[in-house]
mmCIF file of C-alpha atoms in Angstrom:
data_model
loop_
_atom_site.group_PDB
_atom_site.id
_atom_site.type_symbol
_atom_site.label_atom_id
_atom_site.label_comp_id
_atom_site.label_asym_id
_atom_site.label_seq_id
_atom_site.Cartn_x
_atom_site.Cartn_y
_atom_site.Cartn_z
ATOM 1 C CA MET A 1 -55.878 8.597 -60.591
ATOM 2 C CA ALA A 2 -55.374 6.385 -57.559
ATOM 3 C CA GLY A 3 -56.057 3.292 -59.677
ATOM 4 C CA LEU A 4 -53.562 4.333 -62.334
ATOM 5 C CA LEU A 5 -50.927 4.960 -59.663
ATOM 6 C CA LYS A 6 -51.411 1.452 -58.248
ATOM 7 C CA ILE A 7 -51.090 -0.101 -61.711
ATOM 8 C CA ALA A 8 -47.887 1.869 -62.365
ATOM 9 C CA ILE A 9 -46.361 0.712 -59.089
ATOM 10 C CA HIS A 10 -47.354 -2.901 -59.853
ATOM 11 C CA LEU A 11 -45.786 -2.777 -63.287
ATOM 12 C CA LYS A 12 -42.594 -1.261 -61.870
ATOM 13 C CA ASN A 13 -42.301 -4.046 -59.290
ATOM 14 C CA CYS A 14 -42.822 -6.656 -61.961
ATOM 15 C CA ALA A 15 -40.122 -5.064 -64.069
ATOM 16 C CA CYS A 16 -37.680 -5.133 -61.126
ATOM 17 C CA THR A 17 -38.466 -8.776 -60.482
ATOM 18 C CA GLN A 18 -37.965 -9.681 -64.076
ATOM 19 C CA LYS A 19 -34.479 -8.136 -64.087
ATOM 20 C CA LEU A 20 -33.424 -10.462 -61.271
ATOM 21 C CA ILE A 21 -34.310 -13.560 -63.289
ATOM 22 C CA PRO A 22 -31.620 -14.179 -65.869
ATOM 23 C CA THR A 23 -32.559 -15.434 -69.301
ATOM 24 C CA PRO A 24 -31.252 -18.850 -70.350
ATOM 25 C CA GLY A 25 -28.558 -17.230 -72.451
ATOM 26 C CA GLU A 26 -27.310 -15.080 -69.595
ATOM 27 C CA GLU A 27 -26.698 -17.926 -67.080
ATOM 28 C CA LYS A 28 -23.022 -18.486 -66.091
ATOM 29 C CA LYS A 29 -21.508 -21.592 -64.511
ATOM 30 C CA ILE A 30 -19.920 -21.216 -61.051
ATOM 31 C CA ASP A 31 -16.180 -21.841 -61.036
ATOM 32 C CA TRP A 32 -16.129 -24.105 -57.999
ATOM 33 C CA ARG A 33 -12.373 -24.467 -58.150
ATOM 34 C CA LYS A 34 -11.897 -20.702 -57.964
ATOM 35 C CA TRP A 35 -14.574 -20.365 -55.262
ATOM 36 C CA LYS A 36 -12.901 -23.058 -53.185
ATOM 37 C CA GLN A 37 -9.495 -21.363 -53.552
ATOM 38 C CA GLU A 38 -10.949 -18.010 -52.458
ATOM 39 C CA LYS A 39 -12.529 -19.600 -49.404
ATOM 40 C CA LYS A 40 -9.249 -21.334 -48.590
ATOM 41 C CA GLU A 41 -7.338 -18.036 -48.828
ATOM 42 C CA GLU A 42 -9.934 -16.292 -46.675
ATOM 43 C CA LYS A 43 -9.726 -19.053 -44.038
ATOM 44 C CA LYS A 44 -5.938 -18.857 -44.069
ATOM 45 C CA LYS A 45 -6.096 -15.093 -43.623
ATOM 46 C CA TRP A 46 -8.373 -15.391 -40.559
ATOM 47 C CA LYS A 47 -6.099 -18.058 -39.058
ATOM 48 C CA GLU A 48 -3.145 -15.707 -39.425
ATOM 49 C CA ILE A 49 -5.071 -12.854 -37.774
ATOM 50 C CA LYS A 50 -6.143 -15.149 -34.929
ATOM 51 C CA LEU A 51 -2.557 -16.356 -34.450
ATOM 52 C CA LEU A 52 -1.227 -12.789 -34.404
ATOM 53 C CA ARG A 53 -3.794 -11.822 -31.767
ATOM 54 C CA LYS A 54 -2.850 -14.848 -29.664
ATOM 55 C CA LEU A 55 0.862 -14.042 -29.941
ATOM 56 C CA GLU A 56 0.238 -10.387 -29.020
ATOM 57 C CA LYS A 57 -1.818 -11.419 -25.989
ATOM 58 C CA LYS A 58 0.932 -13.808 -24.871
ATOM 59 C CA ARG A 59 3.577 -11.111 -25.355
ATOM 60 C CA MET A 60 1.581 -8.633 -23.258
ATOM 61 C CA GLN A 61 1.162 -11.241 -20.498
ATOM 62 C CA GLU A 62 4.910 -11.869 -20.491
ATOM 63 C CA VAL A 63 5.586 -8.114 -20.305
ATOM 64 C CA MET A 64 3.173 -7.732 -17.364
ATOM 65 C CA GLU A 65 4.672 -10.751 -15.552
ATOM 66 C CA LYS A 66 8.204 -9.393 -16.013
ATOM 67 C CA LYS A 67 7.124 -5.967 -14.809
ATOM 68 C CA LYS A 68 5.513 -7.543 -11.750
ATOM 69 C CA GLU A 69 8.637 -9.619 -11.031
ATOM 70 C CA ASP A 70 10.817 -6.512 -11.263
ATOM 71 C CA MET A 71 8.586 -4.664 -8.811
ATOM 72 C CA GLU A 72 8.283 -7.540 -6.338
ATOM 73 C CA PRO A 73 10.959 -8.007 -3.664
ATOM 74 C CA MET A 74 12.528 -11.454 -3.499
ATOM 75 C CA GLU A 75 10.857 -13.899 -1.131
ATOM 76 C CA GLY A 76 13.057 -14.605 1.860
ATOM 77 C CA LYS A 77 14.546 -11.119 1.705
ATOM 78 C CA GLY A 78 12.271 -9.786 4.413
ATOM 79 C CA ARG A 79 13.205 -7.260 7.092
ATOM 80 C CA PRO A 80 13.340 -9.002 10.490
ATOM 81 C CA TYR A 81 13.942 -5.896 12.637
ATOM 82 C CA THR A 82 11.623 -3.021 13.586
ATOM 83 C CA VAL A 83 12.184 0.672 14.243
ATOM 84 C CA SER A 84 9.905 2.554 16.652
ATOM 85 C CA ILE A 85 9.851 6.216 17.658
ATOM 86 C CA ALA A 86 8.375 7.808 20.774
ATOM 87 C CA LEU A 87 7.456 11.480 21.144
ATOM 88 C CA PRO A 88 5.381 13.540 23.587
ATOM 89 C CA GLY A 89 1.870 14.706 22.746
ATOM 90 C CA SER A 90 2.790 18.167 24.048
ATOM 91 C CA ILE A 91 4.501 19.004 20.753
ATOM 92 C CA LEU A 92 1.052 19.912 19.404
ATOM 93 C CA ASN A 93 0.896 22.771 21.923
ATOM 94 C CA ASN A 94 3.410 24.600 19.761
ATOM 95 C CA ALA A 95 0.916 24.828 16.882
ATOM 96 C CA GLN A 96 -1.302 27.908 16.957
ATOM 97 C CA SER A 97 -4.443 26.569 15.248
ATOM 98 C CA PRO A 98 -6.289 23.310 14.531
ATOM 99 C CA GLU A 99 -5.129 23.509 10.924
ATOM 100 C CA LEU A 100 -1.475 23.768 11.968
ATOM 101 C CA ARG A 101 -1.865 20.970 14.524
ATOM 102 C CA THR A 102 -3.285 18.758 11.788
ATOM 103 C CA TYR A 103 -0.444 19.638 9.447
ATOM 104 C CA LEU A 104 2.129 19.013 12.191
ATOM 105 C CA ALA A 105 0.753 15.504 12.730
ATOM 106 C CA GLY A 106 0.920 15.002 8.973
ATOM 107 C CA GLN A 107 4.583 16.063 8.890
ATOM 108 C CA ILE A 108 5.427 13.486 11.540
ATOM 109 C CA ALA A 109 3.471 10.793 9.685
ATOM 110 C CA ARG A 110 5.290 11.619 6.432
ATOM 111 C CA ALA A 111 8.717 11.467 8.109
ATOM 112 C CA CYS A 112 7.912 8.087 9.673
ATOM 113 C CA ALA A 113 6.655 6.657 6.372
ATOM 114 C CA ILE A 114 9.734 7.897 4.473
ATOM 115 C CA PHE A 115 12.091 6.215 6.936
ATOM 116 C CA ASN A 116 10.089 2.968 7.285
ATOM 117 C CA VAL A 117 9.145 3.448 10.935
ATOM 118 C CA ASP A 118 7.057 0.537 12.213
ATOM 119 C CA GLU A 119 5.598 2.006 15.407
ATOM 120 C CA ILE A 120 4.825 5.475 16.753
ATOM 121 C CA VAL A 121 4.355 5.843 20.521
ATOM 122 C CA VAL A 122 2.833 9.077 21.830
ATOM 123 C CA PHE A 123 3.555 9.540 25.522
ATOM 124 C CA ASP A 124 2.376 12.036 28.118
ATOM 125 C CA GLU A 125 5.299 14.246 29.017
ATOM 126 C CA GLN A 126 3.600 15.546 32.166
ATOM 127 C CA GLY A 127 3.372 12.190 33.905
ATOM 128 C CA GLU A 128 0.672 9.568 34.541
ATOM 129 C CA ASP A 129 -1.815 11.903 36.245
ATOM 130 C CA SER A 130 -2.332 14.201 33.268
ATOM 131 C CA LYS A 131 -5.319 13.141 31.113
ATOM 132 C CA TYR A 132 -5.102 15.695 28.288
ATOM 133 C CA LEU A 133 -3.169 13.488 25.875
ATOM 134 C CA ARG A 134 -5.930 11.586 24.093
ATOM 135 C CA LYS A 135 -8.121 14.673 23.629
ATOM 136 C CA SER A 136 -5.149 16.755 22.537
ATOM 137 C CA PHE A 137 -3.735 14.357 19.987
ATOM 138 C CA PHE A 138 -6.921 12.562 18.925
ATOM 139 C CA PRO A 139 -9.950 14.843 19.416
ATOM 140 C CA LYS A 140 -13.156 12.981 20.112
ATOM 141 C CA HIS A 141 -15.069 14.968 17.505
ATOM 142 C CA GLN A 142 -14.083 16.546 14.204
ATOM 143 C CA ASP A 143 -10.677 14.856 14.380
ATOM 144 C CA LEU A 144 -10.553 14.710 10.608
ATOM 145 C CA GLN A 145 -11.862 18.227 10.044
ATOM 146 C CA PHE A 146 -8.686 19.423 8.357
ATOM 147 C CA ALA A 147 -7.442 16.115 6.965
ATOM 148 C CA GLY A 148 -7.601 17.670 3.506
ATOM 149 C CA LEU A 149 -4.526 19.741 4.403
ATOM 150 C CA LEU A 150 -2.389 16.627 4.738
ATOM 151 C CA ASN A 151 -0.025 15.381 2.083
ATOM 152 C CA PRO A 152 -0.656 11.699 1.263
ATOM 153 C CA LEU A 153 1.721 9.173 2.803
ATOM 154 C CA ASP A 154 1.791 7.231 -0.480
ATOM 155 C CA SER A 155 3.376 4.234 1.240
ATOM 156 C CA PRO A 156 3.350 0.702 -0.279
ATOM 157 C CA HIS A 157 0.290 -0.472 1.657
ATOM 158 C CA HIS A 158 -1.783 2.371 0.177
ATOM 159 C CA VAL A 159 -2.261 0.386 -3.045
ATOM 160 C CA ARG A 160 -4.030 2.016 -5.996
ATOM 161 C CA ILE A 161 -7.138 0.378 -7.455
ATOM 162 C CA ASP A 162 -5.474 -1.165 -10.544
ATOM 163 C CA GLU A 163 -1.995 -1.602 -9.065
ATOM 164 C CA GLU A 164 -0.584 -5.123 -8.885
ATOM 165 C CA SER A 165 0.439 -6.145 -5.368
ATOM 166 C CA ASP A 166 0.839 -9.455 -3.532
ATOM 167 C CA TYR A 167 -0.686 -7.925 -0.408
ATOM 168 C CA ARG A 168 -3.595 -5.599 0.267
ATOM 169 C CA GLU A 169 -5.371 -4.198 3.304
ATOM 170 C CA GLY A 170 -9.104 -4.783 3.377
ATOM 171 C CA VAL A 171 -12.295 -4.710 5.418
ATOM 172 C CA VAL A 172 -14.539 -7.761 5.853
ATOM 173 C CA LEU A 173 -17.934 -7.259 4.219
ATOM 174 C CA SER A 174 -21.318 -8.146 5.646
ATOM 175 C CA ARG A 175 -22.197 -10.439 2.772
ATOM 176 C CA PRO A 176 -23.576 -13.989 3.049
ATOM 177 C CA THR A 177 -21.424 -16.842 1.736
ATOM 178 C CA LYS A 178 -21.994 -20.521 1.092
ATOM 179 C CA PRO A 179 -21.190 -22.975 3.911
ATOM 180 C CA GLY A 180 -17.504 -23.790 4.024
ATOM 181 C CA ARG A 181 -16.559 -20.689 2.060
ATOM 182 C CA GLY A 182 -14.653 -17.713 3.465
ATOM 183 C CA SER A 183 -15.833 -14.134 3.896
ATOM 184 C CA PHE A 184 -15.734 -11.450 1.233
ATOM 185 C CA VAL A 185 -13.334 -8.537 1.682
ATOM 186 C CA ASN A 186 -13.214 -5.098 0.091
ATOM 187 C CA CYS A 187 -9.530 -4.568 -0.726
ATOM 188 C CA GLY A 188 -9.994 -1.391 -2.760
ATOM 189 C CA MET A 189 -10.063 -3.299 -6.061
ATOM 190 C CA ARG A 190 -12.618 -3.512 -8.834
ATOM 191 C CA LYS A 191 -13.402 -7.060 -7.673
ATOM 192 C CA GLU A 192 -14.088 -8.264 -4.156
ATOM 193 C CA VAL A 193 -11.743 -10.817 -2.595
ATOM 194 C CA GLN A 194 -12.925 -14.069 -1.065
ATOM 195 C CA ILE A 195 -10.613 -15.083 1.780
ATOM 196 C CA ASP A 196 -9.968 -18.479 3.343
ATOM 197 C CA LYS A 197 -11.743 -17.762 6.649
ATOM 198 C CA GLN A 198 -15.126 -16.687 7.975
ATOM 199 C CA LEU A 199 -14.524 -13.427 9.873
ATOM 200 C CA GLU A 200 -16.650 -10.787 11.574
ATOM 201 C CA PRO A 201 -17.856 -7.978 9.253
ATOM 202 C CA GLY A 202 -16.036 -4.667 9.693
ATOM 203 C CA LEU A 203 -12.754 -6.305 10.722
ATOM 204 C CA ARG A 204 -9.596 -4.947 9.105
ATOM 205 C CA VAL A 205 -7.374 -7.648 7.614
ATOM 206 C CA THR A 206 -4.153 -8.022 5.643
ATOM 207 C CA VAL A 207 -4.725 -10.238 2.602
ATOM 208 C CA ARG A 208 -2.235 -12.038 0.401
ATOM 209 C CA LEU A 209 -3.708 -12.474 -3.072
ATOM 210 C CA GLU A 210 -3.296 -15.742 -4.931
ATOM 211 C CA LYS A 211 -0.995 -15.319 -7.929
ATOM 212 C CA GLN A 212 -2.958 -17.547 -10.297
ATOM 213 C CA GLN A 213 -6.281 -15.794 -10.856
ATOM 214 C CA HIS A 214 -8.754 -16.435 -13.674
ATOM 215 C CA PRO A 215 -9.194 -13.124 -15.540
ATOM 216 C CA ASP A 216 -12.924 -13.700 -16.143
ATOM 217 C CA SER A 217 -13.715 -14.585 -12.523
ATOM 218 C CA LYS A 218 -16.159 -12.309 -10.718
ATOM 219 C CA MET A 219 -13.963 -12.269 -7.604
ATOM 220 C CA ARG A 220 -10.351 -12.668 -6.509
ATOM 221 C CA LYS A 221 -9.039 -15.292 -4.100
ATOM 222 C CA GLY A 222 -6.834 -14.495 -1.121
ATOM 223 C CA THR A 223 -5.509 -15.632 2.247
ATOM 224 C CA VAL A 224 -5.591 -13.705 5.523
ATOM 225 C CA VAL A 225 -2.056 -13.198 6.878
ATOM 226 C CA SER A 226 -0.369 -11.385 9.745
ATOM 227 C CA SER A 227 0.055 -7.645 9.267
ATOM 228 C CA HIS A 228 3.795 -8.230 9.772
ATOM 229 C CA GLN A 229 4.159 -10.696 6.891
ATOM 230 C CA PRO A 230 4.688 -8.104 4.119
ATOM 231 C CA ARG A 231 7.719 -6.855 6.097
ATOM 232 C CA THR A 232 9.119 -10.120 7.431
ATOM 233 C CA VAL A 233 8.612 -12.231 4.295
ATOM 234 C CA SER A 234 8.680 -9.864 1.330
ATOM 235 C CA GLY A 235 10.639 -6.927 2.756
ATOM 236 C CA LEU A 236 7.837 -4.433 2.081
ATOM 237 C CA TYR A 237 7.223 -1.415 4.286
ATOM 238 C CA TRP A 238 3.653 -1.886 5.467
ATOM 239 C CA GLY A 239 3.016 1.267 7.484
ATOM 240 C CA TYR A 240 3.153 1.897 11.224
ATOM 241 C CA SER A 241 1.010 1.228 14.254
ATOM 242 C CA VAL A 242 0.217 3.940 16.821
ATOM 243 C CA ARG A 243 -0.192 3.508 20.561
ATOM 244 C CA LEU A 244 -0.524 5.830 23.525
ATOM 245 C CA ALA A 245 1.587 5.713 26.676
ATOM 246 C CA SER A 246 0.716 7.464 29.941
ATOM 247 C CA CYS A 247 4.346 8.415 30.588
ATOM 248 C CA LEU A 248 7.853 7.826 29.267
ATOM 249 C CA SER A 249 8.434 4.686 31.357
ATOM 250 C CA ALA A 250 5.207 3.197 29.944
ATOM 251 C CA VAL A 251 6.740 3.450 26.476
ATOM 252 C CA PHE A 252 9.166 0.721 27.550
ATOM 253 C CA ALA A 253 6.902 -1.209 29.934
ATOM 254 C CA GLU A 254 4.068 -1.593 27.398
ATOM 255 C CA CYS A 255 6.251 -2.595 24.461
ATOM 256 C CA PRO A 256 4.210 -4.845 22.094
ATOM 257 C CA PHE A 257 7.203 -7.065 21.330
ATOM 258 C CA LYS A 258 7.623 -10.056 23.615
ATOM 259 C CA GLU A 259 11.370 -9.549 24.062
ATOM 260 C CA GLY A 260 11.022 -5.752 24.454
ATOM 261 C CA TYR A 261 13.173 -3.087 22.813
ATOM 262 C CA ASP A 262 16.735 -4.366 22.740
ATOM 263 C CA LEU A 263 18.084 -1.000 21.546
ATOM 264 C CA SER A 264 16.935 2.371 22.900
ATOM 265 C CA ILE A 265 18.247 5.713 21.663
ATOM 266 C CA GLY A 266 17.514 9.031 23.354
ATOM 267 C CA THR A 267 17.993 12.230 21.331
ATOM 268 C CA SER A 268 19.263 15.415 22.962
ATOM 269 C CA GLU A 269 21.655 18.274 22.215
ATOM 270 C CA ARG A 270 23.342 17.255 25.477
ATOM 271 C CA GLY A 271 24.090 13.763 24.165
ATOM 272 C CA ALA A 272 27.213 12.390 22.497
ATOM 273 C CA SER A 273 27.788 13.250 18.854
ATOM 274 C CA VAL A 274 26.080 10.910 16.413
ATOM 275 C CA ASP A 275 29.157 11.139 14.180
ATOM 276 C CA GLN A 276 31.079 8.804 16.483
ATOM 277 C CA ALA A 277 28.140 6.572 17.370
ATOM 278 C CA VAL A 278 28.188 2.833 16.664
ATOM 279 C CA VAL A 279 24.785 1.154 16.643
ATOM 280 C CA PRO A 280 24.927 -2.467 17.876
ATOM 281 C CA SER A 281 22.913 -5.269 16.288
ATOM 282 C CA PHE A 282 19.271 -5.347 17.398
ATOM 283 C CA SER A 283 15.825 -6.770 16.722
ATOM 284 C CA HIS A 284 13.611 -3.917 17.936
ATOM 285 C CA ALA A 285 14.972 -0.375 18.138
ATOM 286 C CA LEU A 286 13.299 2.560 19.885
ATOM 287 C CA ILE A 287 14.249 6.191 19.187
ATOM 288 C CA VAL A 288 12.844 8.687 21.693
ATOM 289 C CA PHE A 289 12.360 12.432 21.120
ATOM 290 C CA GLY A 290 11.653 15.197 23.608
ATOM 291 C CA GLY A 291 9.133 18.017 23.473
ATOM 292 C CA LEU A 292 9.441 21.778 23.884
ATOM 293 C CA GLN A 293 11.588 21.413 27.018
ATOM 294 C CA GLY A 294 13.676 18.567 25.665
ATOM 295 C CA LEU A 295 13.762 14.895 26.562
ATOM 296 C CA GLU A 296 15.178 15.743 29.996
ATOM 297 C CA ALA A 297 11.825 17.246 31.032
ATOM 298 C CA GLY A 298 9.984 14.022 30.232
ATOM 299 C CA VAL A 299 12.456 11.951 32.228
ATOM 300 C CA GLU A 300 12.232 14.297 35.215
ATOM 301 C CA ALA A 301 8.413 14.346 35.230
ATOM 302 C CA ASP A 302 8.061 10.562 35.144
ATOM 303 C CA PRO A 303 7.388 9.292 38.715
ATOM 304 C CA ASN A 304 8.687 5.828 37.784
ATOM 305 C CA LEU A 305 12.116 7.053 36.711
ATOM 306 C CA GLU A 306 14.194 7.948 39.743
ATOM 307 C CA VAL A 307 17.305 9.047 37.869
ATOM 308 C CA SER A 308 19.208 12.306 37.793
ATOM 309 C CA ASP A 309 21.056 11.599 34.547
ATOM 310 C CA PRO A 310 18.618 11.039 31.607
ATOM 311 C CA SER A 311 21.297 9.264 29.574
ATOM 312 C CA THR A 312 21.132 6.284 31.958
ATOM 313 C CA VAL A 313 17.611 5.491 30.710
ATOM 314 C CA PHE A 314 18.863 4.710 27.181
ATOM 315 C CA ASP A 315 21.462 2.483 25.557
ATOM 316 C CA LEU A 316 22.627 5.458 23.459
ATOM 317 C CA TYR A 317 22.095 9.156 24.209
ATOM 318 C CA LEU A 318 22.899 11.087 21.047
ATOM 319 C CA ASP A 319 23.087 14.593 19.653
ATOM 320 C CA THR A 320 21.913 13.915 16.105
ATOM 321 C CA CYS A 321 22.644 17.434 14.856
ATOM 322 C CA PRO A 322 26.048 18.516 16.264
ATOM 323 C CA GLY A 323 26.823 22.211 15.854
ATOM 324 C CA GLN A 324 23.233 23.228 15.183
ATOM 325 C CA GLY A 325 22.813 26.819 13.981
ATOM 326 C CA SER A 326 19.470 27.424 15.687
ATOM 327 C CA ARG A 327 19.001 27.473 19.465
ATOM 328 C CA THR A 328 16.140 25.025 19.165
ATOM 329 C CA ILE A 329 15.188 22.188 16.849
ATOM 330 C CA ARG A 330 11.494 21.420 16.638
ATOM 331 C CA THR A 331 10.471 17.813 17.183
ATOM 332 C CA GLU A 332 9.156 17.374 13.631
ATOM 333 C CA GLU A 333 12.560 18.620 12.420
ATOM 334 C CA ALA A 334 14.438 16.437 14.884
ATOM 335 C CA ILE A 335 12.668 13.326 13.569
ATOM 336 C CA LEU A 336 13.853 13.947 10.007
ATOM 337 C CA ILE A 337 17.379 14.932 11.115
ATOM 338 C CA SER A 338 17.791 11.992 13.492
ATOM 339 C CA LEU A 339 16.397 9.319 11.177
ATOM 340 C CA SER A 340 18.600 10.637 8.352
ATOM 341 C CA ALA A 341 21.702 10.462 10.577
ATOM 342 C CA LEU A 342 20.838 7.064 12.045
ATOM 343 C CA ARG A 343 19.630 5.331 8.864
ATOM 344 C CA PRO A 344 23.060 4.176 7.565
ATOM 345 C CA ARG A 345 24.064 3.055 11.076
ATOM 346 C CA ILE A 346 20.828 1.108 11.522
ATOM 347 C CA GLU A 347 21.282 -0.606 8.152
ATOM 348 C CA GLU A 348 24.876 -1.498 9.020
ATOM 349 C CA ALA A 349 23.743 -2.992 12.334
ATOM 350 C CA ALA A 350 21.038 -4.963 10.513
ATOM 351 C CA LYS A 351 23.662 -6.417 8.140
ATOM 352 C CA LYS A 352 25.745 -7.541 11.105
ATOM 353 C CA ASN A 353 22.670 -9.168 12.628
ATOM 354 C CA ARG A 354 21.974 -11.117 9.404
ATOM 355 C CA SER A 355 25.575 -12.325 9.145
ATOM 356 C CA ASN A 356 25.400 -13.596 12.713
#
């Protein structure tokens, strides 16, 4: 039986092979003219498809470039002035739990980001001898224990991973590079950025990305710039810095700007109404808020300020919420109220400064 099965399979294969070989009468001539025309049509079709793909890719690039141009501020339209606020660390004493203290700090951060504040100064309202401030405002341990309660600032320098931006914040990586090449930086993108300088690993830097980037490159190219450049050149709000001051007078004495604050505004319910206030032109403005006992308590406790009238410490001493319905306004509320009231006046003063 096995032999018969093999013979049957062999005969079947032979029959299949024979069917593939046409007999002399069955042979047909190839119409080369028709074949050539079909190939020509097929080639033309693929050219059209390739052209359409190229045109679509170009159109998408143009759309992305236009979108980027619309989102980007004009070069040379930067913001030359800065706005700083100062407030006492004692405001956290009004919060009853670590969670509420965390949330209170988050409220202040949100208000400052919304109104484009460039610097936050936290001063000790009790005077130079009190050492509680750093531990109270920035605990040595578990300082981020309840950070999950905070609402995100969502400011321009918190750039999303696939978001287009001329500038990005980054950290220098501990990664070897070829001689003459700059360090690699993690800027929160899918690709690392190679900068123009060799810097120490772990250093935080502000990077301006090169506009012309090859899409297939394994890395991006960028240049390290000053942290102020996004504001001064492109008019972007690039977050705030935070510093500590041992007392109210140190807020002024330790000003990071070479020329100091050329406009200081104290806020108090005992000040003049903000409705009639005129803000003069300035380069660096400072707005100071009081704590639970008001700004007057901070002035009185400062051993370096021998004044009886707190208004003499400031260029303007303003009541930013005239006719308030509550006996007290909390500092986190006062920041929002005051910056809202002062914003149009600050912008008007800035316009005057530009015209001069």
